[in-house]
Structure formats: C-alpha cells, structure tokens
PDB file of C-alpha atoms in Angstrom:
ATOM      1  CA  UNK A1256     126.621 337.014 -39.703  1.00  0.00           C
ATOM      2  CA  UNK A1257     125.625 337.066 -43.378  1.00  0.00           C
ATOM      3  CA  UNK A1258     123.466 340.147 -42.844  1.00  0.00           C
ATOM      4  CA  UNK A1259     126.328 341.885 -41.021  1.00  0.00           C
ATOM      5  CA  UNK A1260     128.696 340.862 -43.823  1.00  0.00           C
ATOM      6  CA  UNK A1261     126.393 342.253 -46.523  1.00  0.00           C
ATOM      7  CA  UNK A1262     125.965 345.516 -44.621  1.00  0.00           C
ATOM      8  CA  UNK A1263     129.721 345.971 -44.117  1.00  0.00           C
ATOM      9  CA  UNK A1264     130.523 345.311 -47.783  1.00  0.00           C
ATOM     10  CA  UNK A1265     127.718 347.494 -49.106  1.00  0.00           C
ATOM     11  CA  UNK A1266     128.728 350.431 -46.921  1.00  0.00           C
ATOM     12  CA  UNK A1267     132.471 350.002 -47.481  1.00  0.00           C
ATOM     13  CA  UNK A1268     132.450 349.601 -51.253  1.00  0.00           C
ATOM     14  CA  UNK A1269     129.775 352.258 -51.657  1.00  0.00           C
ATOM     15  CA  UNK A1270     131.909 354.922 -49.969  1.00  0.00           C
ATOM     16  CA  UNK A1271     133.910 357.554 -51.855  1.00  0.00           C
ATOM     17  CA  UNK A1272     137.125 355.979 -50.530  1.00  0.00           C
ATOM     18  CA  UNK A1273     136.469 352.249 -50.582  1.00  0.00           C
ATOM     19  CA  UNK A1274     137.217 350.202 -47.470  1.00  0.00           C
ATOM     20  CA  UNK A1275     136.384 346.865 -45.882  1.00  0.00           C
ATOM     21  CA  UNK A1276     136.592 346.039 -42.144  1.00  0.00           C
ATOM     22  CA  UNK A1277     139.530 343.921 -41.029  1.00  0.00           C
ATOM     23  CA  UNK A1278     137.303 341.331 -39.320  1.00  0.00           C
ATOM     24  CA  UNK A1279     136.500 340.061 -42.821  1.00  0.00           C
ATOM     25  CA  UNK A1280     139.995 338.539 -42.927  1.00  0.00           C
ATOM     26  CA  UNK A1281     139.057 335.841 -40.454  1.00  0.00           C
ATOM     27  CA  UNK A1282     137.291 332.986 -42.177  1.00  0.00           C
ATOM     28  CA  UNK A1283     138.707 329.470 -41.788  1.00  0.00           C
ATOM     29  CA  UNK A1284     141.376 329.978 -44.475  1.00  0.00           C
ATOM     30  CA  UNK A1285     142.182 333.457 -43.203  1.00  0.00           C
ATOM     31  CA  UNK A1286     142.721 332.056 -39.701  1.00  0.00           C
ATOM     32  CA  UNK A1287     145.278 329.589 -41.081  1.00  0.00           C
ATOM     33  CA  UNK A1288     147.108 332.291 -43.040  1.00  0.00           C
ATOM     34  CA  UNK A1289     147.243 334.568 -40.006  1.00  0.00           C
ATOM     35  CA  UNK A1290     148.813 331.762 -37.992  1.00  0.00           C
ATOM     36  CA  UNK A1291     151.524 331.680 -40.673  1.00  0.00           C
ATOM     37  CA  UNK A1292     151.944 335.449 -40.352  1.00  0.00           C
ATOM     38  CA  UNK A1293     152.482 335.144 -36.596  1.00  0.00           C
ATOM     39  CA  UNK A1294     155.431 332.822 -37.262  1.00  0.00           C
ATOM     40  CA  UNK A1295     157.065 335.038 -39.929  1.00  0.00           C
ATOM     41  CA  UNK A1296     160.509 336.360 -39.062  1.00  0.00           C
ATOM     42  CA  UNK A1297     159.292 339.856 -40.066  1.00  0.00           C
ATOM     43  CA  UNK A1298     156.245 339.784 -37.773  1.00  0.00           C
ATOM     44  CA  UNK A1299     157.578 340.842 -34.366  1.00  0.00           C
ATOM     45  CA  UNK A1300     154.364 341.474 -32.287  1.00  0.00           C
ATOM     46  CA  UNK A1301     153.678 337.828 -31.457  1.00  0.00           C
ATOM     47  CA  UNK A1302     157.244 337.152 -30.283  1.00  0.00           C
ATOM     48  CA  UNK A1303     157.252 340.342 -28.213  1.00  0.00           C
ATOM     49  CA  UNK A1304     154.062 339.453 -26.404  1.00  0.00           C
ATOM     50  CA  UNK A1305     155.160 335.862 -25.810  1.00  0.00           C
ATOM     51  CA  UNK A1306     158.211 337.327 -24.101  1.00  0.00           C
ATOM     52  CA  UNK A1307     156.178 339.770 -22.013  1.00  0.00           C
ATOM     53  CA  UNK A1308     153.681 337.181 -20.769  1.00  0.00           C
ATOM     54  CA  UNK A1309     156.394 334.648 -20.015  1.00  0.00           C
ATOM     55  CA  UNK A1310     158.692 337.051 -18.166  1.00  0.00           C
ATOM     56  CA  UNK A1311     155.958 338.820 -16.205  1.00  0.00           C
ATOM     57  CA  UNK A1312     153.519 336.025 -15.372  1.00  0.00           C
ATOM     58  CA  UNK A1313     154.388 336.159 -11.665  1.00  0.00           C
ATOM     59  CA  UNK A1314     153.827 339.937 -11.573  1.00  0.00           C
ATOM     60  CA  UNK A1315     150.481 339.567 -13.311  1.00  0.00           C
ATOM     61  CA  UNK A1316     149.387 336.825 -10.916  1.00  0.00           C
ATOM     62  CA  UNK A1317     150.043 339.122  -7.935  1.00  0.00           C
ATOM     63  CA  UNK A1318     147.744 341.744  -9.430  1.00  0.00           C
ATOM     64  CA  UNK A1319     145.043 339.250 -10.412  1.00  0.00           C
ATOM     65  CA  UNK A1320     145.001 337.604  -6.979  1.00  0.00           C
ATOM     66  CA  UNK A1321     145.159 340.796  -4.935  1.00  0.00           C
ATOM     67  CA  UNK A1322     141.735 340.098  -3.409  1.00  0.00           C
ATOM     68  CA  UNK A1323     142.055 336.287  -3.273  1.00  0.00           C
ATOM     69  CA  UNK A1324     138.687 335.978  -5.021  1.00  0.00           C
ATOM     70  CA  UNK A1325     137.596 334.083  -8.152  1.00  0.00           C
ATOM     71  CA  UNK A1326     137.555 336.094 -11.358  1.00  0.00           C
ATOM     72  CA  UNK A1327     136.602 335.913 -15.017  1.00  0.00           C
ATOM     73  CA  UNK A1328     139.502 336.223 -17.468  1.00  0.00           C
ATOM     74  CA  UNK A1329     137.839 337.587 -20.597  1.00  0.00           C
ATOM     75  CA  UNK A1330     140.051 337.730 -23.672  1.00  0.00           C
ATOM     76  CA  UNK A1331     138.719 339.877 -26.516  1.00  0.00           C
ATOM     77  CA  UNK A1332     139.966 338.692 -29.912  1.00  0.00           C
ATOM     78  CA  UNK A1333     141.539 335.563 -28.449  1.00  0.00           C
ATOM     79  CA  UNK A1334     142.551 334.052 -31.804  1.00  0.00           C
ATOM     80  CA  UNK A1335     144.315 330.730 -31.354  1.00  0.00           C
ATOM     81  CA  UNK A1336     145.271 331.664 -27.781  1.00  0.00           C
ATOM     82  CA  UNK A1337     148.848 330.383 -28.057  1.00  0.00           C
ATOM     83  CA  UNK A1338     150.321 333.435 -26.318  1.00  0.00           C
ATOM     84  CA  UNK A1339     147.731 333.418 -23.578  1.00  0.00           C
ATOM     85  CA  UNK A1340     148.280 329.709 -22.935  1.00  0.00           C
ATOM     86  CA  UNK A1341     151.617 330.633 -21.348  1.00  0.00           C
ATOM     87  CA  UNK A1342     149.760 332.548 -18.660  1.00  0.00           C
ATOM     88  CA  UNK A1343     146.834 330.132 -18.424  1.00  0.00           C
ATOM     89  CA  UNK A1344     149.217 327.254 -17.809  1.00  0.00           C
ATOM     90  CA  UNK A1345     150.935 329.212 -15.038  1.00  0.00           C
ATOM     91  CA  UNK A1346     147.643 330.216 -13.369  1.00  0.00           C
ATOM     92  CA  UNK A1347     146.438 326.617 -13.428  1.00  0.00           C
ATOM     93  CA  UNK A1348     149.724 325.395 -11.931  1.00  0.00           C
ATOM     94  CA  UNK A1349     149.163 327.808  -9.036  1.00  0.00           C
ATOM     95  CA  UNK A1350     145.555 326.603  -8.584  1.00  0.00           C
ATOM     96  CA  UNK A1351     144.142 330.075  -9.221  1.00  0.00           C
ATOM     97  CA  UNK A1352     140.336 330.200  -9.206  1.00  0.00           C
ATOM     98  CA  UNK A1353     139.206 331.722 -12.475  1.00  0.00           C
ATOM     99  CA  UNK A1354     137.106 331.100 -15.594  1.00  0.00           C
ATOM    100  CA  UNK A1355     138.634 331.725 -19.005  1.00  0.00           C
ATOM    101  CA  UNK A1356     136.219 333.290 -21.520  1.00  0.00           C
ATOM    102  CA  UNK A1357     137.911 333.654 -24.936  1.00  0.00           C
ATOM    103  CA  UNK A1358     135.962 335.918 -27.297  1.00  0.00           C
ATOM    104  CA  UNK A1359     136.428 335.804 -31.063  1.00  0.00           C
ATOM    105  CA  UNK A1360     134.359 336.510 -34.151  1.00  0.00           C
ATOM    106  CA  UNK A1361     135.806 333.410 -35.837  1.00  0.00           C
ATOM    107  CA  UNK A1362     133.987 330.240 -34.812  1.00  0.00           C
ATOM    108  CA  UNK A1363     136.657 328.031 -36.388  1.00  0.00           C
ATOM    109  CA  UNK A1364     139.532 329.535 -34.415  1.00  0.00           C
ATOM    110  CA  UNK A1365     137.524 329.319 -31.170  1.00  0.00           C
ATOM    111  CA  UNK A1366     136.856 325.645 -31.807  1.00  0.00           C
ATOM    112  CA  UNK A1367     140.563 325.065 -32.423  1.00  0.00           C
ATOM    113  CA  UNK A1368     141.512 326.957 -29.254  1.00  0.00           C
ATOM    114  CA  UNK A1369     138.951 325.131 -27.096  1.00  0.00           C
ATOM    115  CA  UNK A1370     139.995 321.716 -28.371  1.00  0.00           C
ATOM    116  CA  UNK A1371     143.676 322.387 -27.675  1.00  0.00           C
ATOM    117  CA  UNK A1372     143.137 323.845 -24.194  1.00  0.00           C
ATOM    118  CA  UNK A1373     140.831 321.032 -23.100  1.00  0.00           C
ATOM    119  CA  UNK A1374     143.600 318.634 -24.055  1.00  0.00           C
ATOM    120  CA  UNK A1375     146.529 320.620 -22.632  1.00  0.00           C
ATOM    121  CA  UNK A1376     144.799 322.074 -19.546  1.00  0.00           C
ATOM    122  CA  UNK A1377     141.885 319.764 -18.643  1.00  0.00           C
ATOM    123  CA  UNK A1378     141.478 321.493 -15.279  1.00  0.00           C
ATOM    124  CA  UNK A1379     140.811 324.876 -16.944  1.00  0.00           C
ATOM    125  CA  UNK A1380     137.219 326.103 -16.883  1.00  0.00           C
ATOM    126  CA  UNK A1381     136.651 327.584 -20.341  1.00  0.00           C
ATOM    127  CA  UNK A1382     133.573 329.311 -21.792  1.00  0.00           C
ATOM    128  CA  UNK A1383     134.151 330.346 -25.443  1.00  0.00           C
ATOM    129  CA  UNK A1384     132.151 333.324 -26.740  1.00  0.00           C
ATOM    130  CA  UNK A1385     131.608 333.600 -30.521  1.00  0.00           C
ATOM    131  CA  UNK A1386     130.861 337.330 -30.772  1.00  0.00           C
ATOM    132  CA  UNK A1387     132.414 340.637 -31.784  1.00  0.00           C
ATOM    133  CA  UNK A1388     134.338 342.759 -29.274  1.00  0.00           C
ATOM    134  CA  UNK A1389     131.500 345.225 -28.823  1.00  0.00           C
ATOM    135  CA  UNK A1390     128.846 342.533 -28.398  1.00  0.00           C
ATOM    136  CA  UNK A1391     130.929 340.715 -25.804  1.00  0.00           C
ATOM    137  CA  UNK A1392     131.760 343.842 -23.798  1.00  0.00           C
ATOM    138  CA  UNK A1393     128.120 344.926 -23.887  1.00  0.00           C
ATOM    139  CA  UNK A1394     127.107 341.643 -22.267  1.00  0.00           C
ATOM    140  CA  UNK A1395     129.540 341.787 -19.344  1.00  0.00           C
ATOM    141  CA  UNK A1396     127.388 341.598 -16.236  1.00  0.00           C
ATOM    142  CA  UNK A1397     127.536 340.233 -12.719  1.00  0.00           C
ATOM    143  CA  UNK A1398     129.531 341.083  -9.605  1.00  0.00           C
ATOM    144  CA  UNK A1399     132.404 338.642 -10.122  1.00  0.00           C
ATOM    145  CA  UNK A1400     135.765 340.349 -10.617  1.00  0.00           C
ATOM    146  CA  UNK A1401     136.705 340.755 -14.278  1.00  0.00           C
ATOM    147  CA  UNK A1402     140.149 340.734 -15.846  1.00  0.00           C
ATOM    148  CA  UNK A1403     139.828 341.775 -19.489  1.00  0.00           C
ATOM    149  CA  UNK A1404     142.599 340.950 -21.972  1.00  0.00           C
ATOM    150  CA  UNK A1405     142.848 342.893 -25.227  1.00  0.00           C
ATOM    151  CA  UNK A1406     146.213 341.745 -26.525  1.00  0.00           C
ATOM    152  CA  UNK A1407     148.050 341.371 -29.828  1.00  0.00           C
ATOM    153  CA  UNK A1408     147.797 345.115 -30.559  1.00  0.00           C
ATOM    154  CA  UNK A1409     144.125 344.599 -31.448  1.00  0.00           C
ATOM    155  CA  UNK A1410     143.512 348.103 -30.102  1.00  0.00           C
ATOM    156  CA  UNK A1411     145.538 349.279 -33.107  1.00  0.00           C
ATOM    157  CA  UNK A1412     142.847 348.042 -35.482  1.00  0.00           C
ATOM    158  CA  UNK A1413     140.804 351.062 -34.395  1.00  0.00           C
ATOM    159  CA  UNK A1414     141.494 354.645 -35.366  1.00  0.00           C
ATOM    160  CA  UNK A1415     142.588 356.714 -32.326  1.00  0.00           C
ATOM    161  CA  UNK A1416     139.035 358.066 -32.006  1.00  0.00           C
ATOM    162  CA  UNK A1417     137.498 354.585 -32.214  1.00  0.00           C
ATOM    163  CA  UNK A1418     140.049 353.258 -29.715  1.00  0.00           C
ATOM    164  CA  UNK A1419     139.078 355.948 -27.208  1.00  0.00           C
ATOM    165  CA  UNK A1420     135.381 355.100 -27.567  1.00  0.00           C
ATOM    166  CA  UNK A1421     136.085 351.379 -27.151  1.00  0.00           C
ATOM    167  CA  UNK A1422     138.242 351.883 -24.068  1.00  0.00           C
ATOM    168  CA  UNK A1423     135.538 354.051 -22.507  1.00  0.00           C
ATOM    169  CA  UNK A1424     133.194 351.117 -23.049  1.00  0.00           C
ATOM    170  CA  UNK A1425     135.619 348.781 -21.285  1.00  0.00           C
ATOM    171  CA  UNK A1426     136.068 351.165 -18.336  1.00  0.00           C
ATOM    172  CA  UNK A1427     132.337 350.948 -17.604  1.00  0.00           C
ATOM    173  CA  UNK A1428     132.783 347.244 -16.754  1.00  0.00           C
ATOM    174  CA  UNK A1429     135.845 347.614 -14.509  1.00  0.00           C
ATOM    175  CA  UNK A1430     134.102 348.380 -11.250  1.00  0.00           C
ATOM    176  CA  UNK A1431     135.631 347.332  -7.950  1.00  0.00           C
ATOM    177  CA  UNK A1432     138.842 345.351  -8.425  1.00  0.00           C
ATOM    178  CA  UNK A1433     138.427 344.881 -12.200  1.00  0.00           C
ATOM    179  CA  UNK A1434     141.533 345.057 -14.380  1.00  0.00           C
ATOM    180  CA  UNK A1435     142.348 345.135 -18.090  1.00  0.00           C
ATOM    181  CA  UNK A1436     145.587 344.194 -19.859  1.00  0.00           C
ATOM    182  CA  UNK A1437     145.859 345.998 -23.196  1.00  0.00           C
ATOM    183  CA  UNK A1438     148.556 345.394 -25.824  1.00  0.00           C
ATOM    184  CA  UNK A1439     150.004 348.404 -27.659  1.00  0.00           C
ATOM    185  CA  UNK A1440     152.406 348.100 -30.593  1.00  0.00           C
ATOM    186  CA  UNK A1441     154.943 350.896 -30.135  1.00  0.00           C
ATOM    187  CA  UNK A1442     156.440 353.269 -32.677  1.00  0.00           C
ATOM    188  CA  UNK A1443     159.873 352.082 -33.795  1.00  0.00           C
ATOM    189  CA  UNK A1444     162.127 351.942 -36.871  1.00  0.00           C
ATOM    190  CA  UNK A1445     159.623 352.457 -39.729  1.00  0.00           C
ATOM    191  CA  UNK A1446     161.390 349.798 -41.823  1.00  0.00           C
ATOM    192  CA  UNK A1447     160.737 347.128 -39.173  1.00  0.00           C
ATOM    193  CA  UNK A1448     157.028 347.990 -39.152  1.00  0.00           C
ATOM    194  CA  UNK A1449     156.789 348.110 -42.961  1.00  0.00           C
ATOM    195  CA  UNK A1450     158.277 344.611 -43.341  1.00  0.00           C
ATOM    196  CA  UNK A1451     155.786 343.163 -40.852  1.00  0.00           C
ATOM    197  CA  UNK A1452     152.906 344.096 -43.172  1.00  0.00           C
ATOM    198  CA  UNK A1453     154.538 343.354 -46.524  1.00  0.00           C
ATOM    199  CA  UNK A1454     156.836 340.333 -46.222  1.00  0.00           C
ATOM    200  CA  UNK A1455     159.034 339.040 -49.013  1.00  0.00           C
ATOM    201  CA  UNK A1456     157.373 335.615 -48.915  1.00  0.00           C
ATOM    202  CA  UNK A1457     153.976 337.072 -49.836  1.00  0.00           C
ATOM    203  CA  UNK A1458     152.092 335.702 -46.821  1.00  0.00           C
ATOM    204  CA  UNK A1459     150.593 339.093 -45.947  1.00  0.00           C
ATOM    205  CA  UNK A1460     149.536 339.442 -49.584  1.00  0.00           C
ATOM    206  CA  UNK A1461     147.774 336.061 -49.465  1.00  0.00           C
ATOM    207  CA  UNK A1462     146.013 337.141 -46.252  1.00  0.00           C
ATOM    208  CA  UNK A1463     144.719 340.317 -47.911  1.00  0.00           C
ATOM    209  CA  UNK A1464     143.681 338.652 -51.180  1.00  0.00           C
ATOM    210  CA  UNK A1465     141.836 335.927 -49.244  1.00  0.00           C
ATOM    211  CA  UNK A1466     139.340 338.574 -48.164  1.00  0.00           C
ATOM    212  CA  UNK A1467     138.170 338.811 -51.797  1.00  0.00           C
ATOM    213  CA  UNK A1468     138.002 335.021 -52.013  1.00  0.00           C
ATOM    214  CA  UNK A1469     135.667 335.085 -49.008  1.00  0.00           C
ATOM    215  CA  UNK A1470     133.373 337.642 -50.687  1.00  0.00           C
ATOM    216  CA  UNK A1471     133.277 335.502 -53.825  1.00  0.00           C
ATOM    217  CA  UNK A1472     132.256 332.461 -51.788  1.00  0.00           C
ATOM    218  CA  UNK A1473     129.823 333.999 -49.323  1.00  0.00           C
ATOM    219  CA  UNK A1474     128.265 336.817 -51.358  1.00  0.00           C
ATOM    220  CA  UNK A1475     128.560 335.513 -54.915  1.00  0.00           C
ATOM    221  CA  UNK A1476     131.001 338.286 -55.820  1.00  0.00           C
ATOM    222  CA  UNK A1477     133.102 337.985 -58.970  1.00  0.00           C
ATOM    223  CA  UNK A1478     136.439 339.450 -57.905  1.00  0.00           C
ATOM    224  CA  UNK A1479     139.322 338.262 -60.074  1.00  0.00           C
ATOM    225  CA  UNK A1480     141.997 337.453 -57.511  1.00  0.00           C
ATOM    226  CA  UNK A1481     144.762 338.111 -60.039  1.00  0.00           C
ATOM    227  CA  UNK A1482     143.488 341.600 -60.841  1.00  0.00           C
ATOM    228  CA  UNK A1483     144.052 342.985 -57.336  1.00  0.00           C
ATOM    229  CA  UNK A1484     147.365 343.385 -55.544  1.00  0.00           C
ATOM    230  CA  UNK A1485     148.436 343.937 -51.940  1.00  0.00           C
ATOM    231  CA  UNK A1486     150.017 347.189 -50.816  1.00  0.00           C
ATOM    232  CA  UNK A1487     151.001 348.248 -47.283  1.00  0.00           C
ATOM    233  CA  UNK A1488     152.157 351.630 -46.023  1.00  0.00           C
ATOM    234  CA  UNK A1489     153.363 353.117 -42.746  1.00  0.00           C
ATOM    235  CA  UNK A1490     153.314 356.778 -41.729  1.00  0.00           C
ATOM    236  CA  UNK A1491     155.884 357.319 -38.936  1.00  0.00           C
ATOM    237  CA  UNK A1492     154.403 360.725 -38.073  1.00  0.00           C
ATOM    238  CA  UNK A1493     150.892 359.504 -37.270  1.00  0.00           C
ATOM    239  CA  UNK A1494     151.872 355.909 -36.419  1.00  0.00           C
ATOM    240  CA  UNK A1495     149.269 354.487 -38.818  1.00  0.00           C
ATOM    241  CA  UNK A1496     150.131 351.319 -40.757  1.00  0.00           C
ATOM    242  CA  UNK A1497     147.579 350.578 -43.466  1.00  0.00           C
ATOM    243  CA  UNK A1498     146.919 347.701 -45.853  1.00  0.00           C
ATOM    244  CA  UNK A1499     145.203 348.082 -49.213  1.00  0.00           C
ATOM    245  CA  UNK A1500     143.944 346.022 -52.100  1.00  0.00           C
ATOM    246  CA  UNK A1501     144.833 347.773 -55.375  1.00  0.00           C
ATOM    247  CA  UNK A1502     142.874 347.330 -58.589  1.00  0.00           C
ATOM    248  CA  UNK A1503     145.272 346.435 -61.433  1.00  0.00           C
ATOM    249  CA  UNK A1504     142.890 347.547 -64.160  1.00  0.00           C
ATOM    250  CA  UNK A1505     139.669 349.437 -64.824  1.00  0.00           C
ATOM    251  CA  UNK A1506     137.006 346.854 -63.908  1.00  0.00           C
ATOM    252  CA  UNK A1507     133.428 346.183 -62.764  1.00  0.00           C
ATOM    253  CA  UNK A1508     132.732 343.577 -60.089  1.00  0.00           C
ATOM    254  CA  UNK A1509     129.183 342.206 -59.626  1.00  0.00           C
ATOM    255  CA  UNK A1510     128.157 341.001 -56.142  1.00  0.00           C
ATOM    256  CA  UNK A1511     125.118 338.759 -56.480  1.00  0.00           C
ATOM    257  CA  UNK A1512     123.960 338.886 -52.834  1.00  0.00           C
ATOM    258  CA  UNK A1513     123.834 342.699 -52.970  1.00  0.00           C
ATOM    259  CA  UNK A1514     122.378 342.842 -56.492  1.00  0.00           C
ATOM    260  CA  UNK A1515     124.937 345.520 -57.267  1.00  0.00           C
ATOM    261  CA  UNK A1516     128.014 346.015 -59.426  1.00  0.00           C
ATOM    262  CA  UNK A1517     130.947 348.064 -58.174  1.00  0.00           C
ATOM    263  CA  UNK A1518     133.338 349.935 -60.448  1.00  0.00           C
ATOM    264  CA  UNK A1519     137.061 350.028 -59.708  1.00  0.00           C
ATOM    265  CA  UNK A1520     139.264 352.469 -61.551  1.00  0.00           C
ATOM    266  CA  UNK A1521     142.775 351.427 -62.526  1.00  0.00           C
ATOM    267  CA  UNK A1522     144.940 351.742 -59.338  1.00  0.00           C
ATOM    268  CA  UNK A1523     141.933 352.445 -57.123  1.00  0.00           C
ATOM    269  CA  UNK A1524     142.376 351.084 -53.592  1.00  0.00           C
ATOM    270  CA  UNK A1525     140.314 349.321 -50.938  1.00  0.00           C
ATOM    271  CA  UNK A1526     141.601 350.037 -47.418  1.00  0.00           C
ATOM    272  CA  UNK A1527     141.342 346.698 -45.584  1.00  0.00           C
ATOM    273  CA  UNK A1528     143.252 347.322 -42.370  1.00  0.00           C
ATOM    274  CA  UNK A1529     144.652 349.962 -40.088  1.00  0.00           C
ATOM    275  CA  UNK A1530     147.213 349.085 -37.424  1.00  0.00           C
ATOM    276  CA  UNK A1531     147.889 352.096 -35.237  1.00  0.00           C
ATOM    277  CA  UNK A1532     151.254 352.348 -33.476  1.00  0.00           C
ATOM    278  CA  UNK A1533     151.583 354.283 -30.232  1.00  0.00           C
ATOM    279  CA  UNK A1534     154.175 356.065 -28.151  1.00  0.00           C
ATOM    280  CA  UNK A1535     153.911 356.299 -24.356  1.00  0.00           C
ATOM    281  CA  UNK A1536     152.448 359.813 -24.394  1.00  0.00           C
ATOM    282  CA  UNK A1537     149.681 358.669 -26.754  1.00  0.00           C
ATOM    283  CA  UNK A1538     148.965 355.665 -24.526  1.00  0.00           C
ATOM    284  CA  UNK A1539     148.804 357.737 -21.339  1.00  0.00           C
ATOM    285  CA  UNK A1540     146.577 360.397 -22.934  1.00  0.00           C
ATOM    286  CA  UNK A1541     144.174 357.874 -24.485  1.00  0.00           C
ATOM    287  CA  UNK A1542     143.794 355.819 -21.304  1.00  0.00           C
ATOM    288  CA  UNK A1543     143.310 358.918 -19.147  1.00  0.00           C
ATOM    289  CA  UNK A1544     140.580 360.256 -21.459  1.00  0.00           C
ATOM    290  CA  UNK A1545     138.901 356.832 -21.350  1.00  0.00           C
ATOM    291  CA  UNK A1546     138.693 356.966 -17.555  1.00  0.00           C
ATOM    292  CA  UNK A1547     141.409 354.356 -17.030  1.00  0.00           C
ATOM    293  CA  UNK A1548     144.426 354.508 -14.705  1.00  0.00           C
ATOM    294  CA  UNK A1549     147.721 352.770 -15.470  1.00  0.00           C
ATOM    295  CA  UNK A1550     148.632 350.164 -12.852  1.00  0.00           C
ATOM    296  CA  UNK A1551     151.791 348.836 -14.518  1.00  0.00           C
ATOM    297  CA  UNK A1552     153.643 348.707 -17.845  1.00  0.00           C
ATOM    298  CA  UNK A1553     155.268 345.553 -19.230  1.00  0.00           C
ATOM    299  CA  UNK A1554     157.757 345.748 -22.118  1.00  0.00           C
ATOM    300  CA  UNK A1555     159.705 343.262 -24.222  1.00  0.00           C
ATOM    301  CA  UNK A1556     163.501 343.577 -24.173  1.00  0.00           C
ATOM    302  CA  UNK A1557     163.593 345.758 -27.328  1.00  0.00           C
ATOM    303  CA  UNK A1558     160.706 347.998 -26.236  1.00  0.00           C
ATOM    304  CA  UNK A1559     158.888 347.179 -29.468  1.00  0.00           C
ATOM    305  CA  UNK A1560     155.672 346.364 -27.601  1.00  0.00           C
ATOM    306  CA  UNK A1561     153.925 347.194 -24.337  1.00  0.00           C
ATOM    307  CA  UNK A1562     151.200 345.397 -22.388  1.00  0.00           C
ATOM    308  CA  UNK A1563     149.530 347.971 -20.135  1.00  0.00           C
ATOM    309  CA  UNK A1564     147.646 346.918 -16.999  1.00  0.00           C
ATOM    310  CA  UNK A1565     144.860 349.358 -16.135  1.00  0.00           C
ATOM    311  CA  UNK A1566     142.006 349.844 -13.702  1.00  0.00           C
ATOM    312  CA  UNK A1567     139.078 352.239 -13.603  1.00  0.00           C
ATOM    313  CA  UNK A1568     140.100 355.735 -12.542  1.00  0.00           C
ATOM    314  CA  UNK A1569     138.832 356.927  -9.176  1.00  0.00           C
ATOM    315  CA  UNK A1570     137.383 360.289 -10.168  1.00  0.00           C
TER     316      UNK A1570
END
C-alpha cells in the first residue's frame, strides 16, 4: 500500500493541475469522519439508498433467486455495510444460500463491518476482501453465480470515461445468470447537491483536510493543515461535483518519503474528489456501451437516486 500511496501522490502533485485520488480519504480517521458525513442532514445519498434497499428487498430477492442456486454477493466499496445489512438480514431470514464478499480498500472499515455482521447475523457466510475495486474484479473467477453490488454512487467517483471502462470490466464477469446492482446519484436541484459536499458544520471540510494529515503521517509530509481550505463545486450542465483543497498562501511542502518538495501558489488547488451525477439518458447510454442490459430500475420517493439492476447484454 505504501508504494501505491507514494506513486499516487508523486503523480498527482507532479501534474500541471494537482490532484489526489479519493481513496486516500479512507484511513481509520477518514472512515470515522465519513460515517459522520453519512448521517448529516445535508447528505441525502445514504438515506435514499436505505429507502431503496428496504422498499425493494423482495423484488431484489426474486431476481437473485431466479435460478434457485447459491451465489456470491460481492460488494465493491462496501464501507461499513450499514445499508447493505438491510438486505443481508432479509436474505438470511429467507434462508437464501449465498456468500457475502465485501470488498474495501480500508482494512479498518472491513474489520468493523465483519465484527458487526458476525454479531448481528451469525448465520451469514462472510469473506472480506481488502483490495481495490479493480483488483477485486480482476480476481473474480469460478462458475458460481455472481451478484455484484456497486452502491453508494461509487460509480460517480470515476469520470464518465473511467466509469465506462470499469463497467466494461464488470460485464466480463457477468456470464450466465450474473447480475450487478449499481447506484447512480441523479441530477437534481444544484443547491441540494452543493450542500451535500460543503455542509455548514464543516464535516466535509474535516474529511478533505484529513487527507493531508494522512500524508503527513504516512509519507513524512509537512502540510500545514491550517494553510489549506476546503472548497466544493457543482456544475449542473456536466453533472460533475468536485472537491478541492485550496492553498491559502504561497508555500513549499517537503515530502520526506518522496525526497521532493512541492510548490503551491497562493489559491492553487488540489482536486481530491469527483462525484459525477447522472440522468437516465446518461445511465442508459453508459450501460449499453459497456455491454450491460438494464433489468430493472429502483428509485427513492424523491427520485434523487437510482439503483440499477443489470445483466450482461446478449449480443
């Protein structure tokens, strides 16, 4: 992980327009802050997906059990799994034969998830996977039916081009009766989206700044946490919400592990996150180009969010 971390930071801060990948948010402290974000009144995605999974669990079970055969439920970017536990609890109550394989890059959040599920659902067969999305998908083998979850609008953390490439990768592993449930955050009132990424209580700011704290700890960087600020923007035309760290002065930051010093001009930014929002035409076009066919669409009551069930296209 440390080698991957060094590579990501060196490439991102060495670019003309500085950026850092959003997976750097998720160290142990970052996991705790993100759990706070999910409970913010401004942060609607978690509530929307809770509603979808709760209201449509019977519909999903019918699709999952269509062949009456055991399956692997593979959740990419599982996080703390609180939303998914709604469905897991229901599947267990119906004695469905499946293995739950939560995948996450954060070892601490996987440990937390596993400990809670073993207590709450002792009958559940769980196999945690501490890897990135791409690593986990690349290692999907075997003939057992696969149901892949990619929820929480994680697909939005890719640019549209990256999302298409990733979905093509998923489609390769959906042979036979394989299914995938993919969460898309929908375009809506721009003010609602803007508040979700820049709350008045400063929790999203703390989440962003914590990324620099991680680099100080793990790479011996010397970022002054008070000399960078959080800024979020949303473009309603493209659907791209972005988060930035903004340098509050002209400054040089040494990073010991890289043996380099990076210059930041006054007001220069580091792009730390993209969260792409979709409309239905974008979703249909992207899935079609990825070789995936829509089986069903599940919305929350406000149509803020959509979980899309797909299978491999028969072409």
